[in-house]
Steps between C-alpha positions, in 0.01 A plus 500: 500500500379214278296587194128424514382162379447542133391309195494662159221406263559556131134601460511782755631844401790609719642832607857503376771758563755519218813701573697614198168501315607760241794290377483268203431183696288692749273628225464149362411360843249778568331455162462123543373527858246767408384294201437210738284714727741570786511833681851629442678779685810630325798646684778670309689827472301557178124464441393150402350475149163330488400575859272778624670775700362374830664158442836638388716623785801704398772455763828324570563193712657706778172688552376256762168676563413495130606138470281398792202691357545319172537160668210527744243230429712324237471125455846487344791723404689465173826681566669609177634844591880522491793672344520285187871428467850624566603540138646844567733362770852392400497127434742318728539801729332586827301820439511781750238761588570690180384198302163515677534159663426630849257766382313283247533122522506478879192717567289347223621140497587440865306741721201505263431124517542515877228766515275286280543195722443711809177629348390143434583401857331796667192492277473119510522459125530125445687480170789691346649443155857630480655581163852364501707449186663223304819700544543351848622182331679667208821318582334167420386625159846628415643161597222336294376299798146500366212472543531660840257385768361703793725293729817614324706722733513870411791608280444872441751696296391857560369717782140515380480122524654512847210714618262237364677226694423712807139534385457122485659452842276772644193325367610173655544667840154659494341177387660298778466755779165659414302237308475693173487301177792631295574412140826635358502496122824518304377689197638472151588798284215723388699766311423859589494777238857572404619143562409364158853505358651352816241222489563422133874474565454273801570131447257407778232764439249295294535206741430704814238728344181573694219651296257748657215258427668208674596729789143619547361147498773384737423764763127436471570133575704593809202666666233262371654168601327359806806423709874554492778354714614731780799604288598406147717613214401459134606624157285681246604525136337458164578201278869471417621531142818290508601367843286481812676706767254480793309197624131597511380167641432632850329808355254280318442273800441785745296732282366302207666761277676430172653761268328553166725748326843487341731781399414735327130464584393797711834678471336807346240536776 
């Protein structure tokens, strides 16, 4: 069923569902949206900081009834919820059930996005922002084929990134078949607590860094822009330190968004 005709005005507060709202990027998105006057509903397995209890639903993506309650009446969904990576899986080996691939990545990163897109279809929500990852084109960065554009073919190296390739393809299907505006954003690296040492040792880290401030402003732009193409892929990172890894040209053209920060700005937030 096609989504309703829709035109987003930057001056009109919107009702926005943010999944994964208790995570680091989720908290940044929620804070920026609230500061701009939007009505935000958080959806996470933990309570969402900064939201009243009645706007913070505590549930998982596989709880379809809870997801639909949270999404009802939304003007847009920002889908951030996911298992964050497959760092505990053996690199270069296919993990089995004991590695939590089937019990973790598949439910949260494959079935979960499907449930989100189904909620958007059934509830006629006209716009969905899907959080992908720059890791889907990791192979290009390793080969130093940079800056990478949104048109560059996926070259994932690990299983987490494979689930995000699926996420992007899923968004394209729902856009084409059901008339939902879908923006898939390949996010840079916003280090979580405990990743500080890994980030400092990473050659690419400062060049693919995404600050919480830039992330919040980016997601606000995704729901405030008047019109998006039916389906598009963009990158979101802060300003690079040495070498530009991702081409942000299409991000700027579509959303009018430019990063302001550079590593280590915001890293302690």
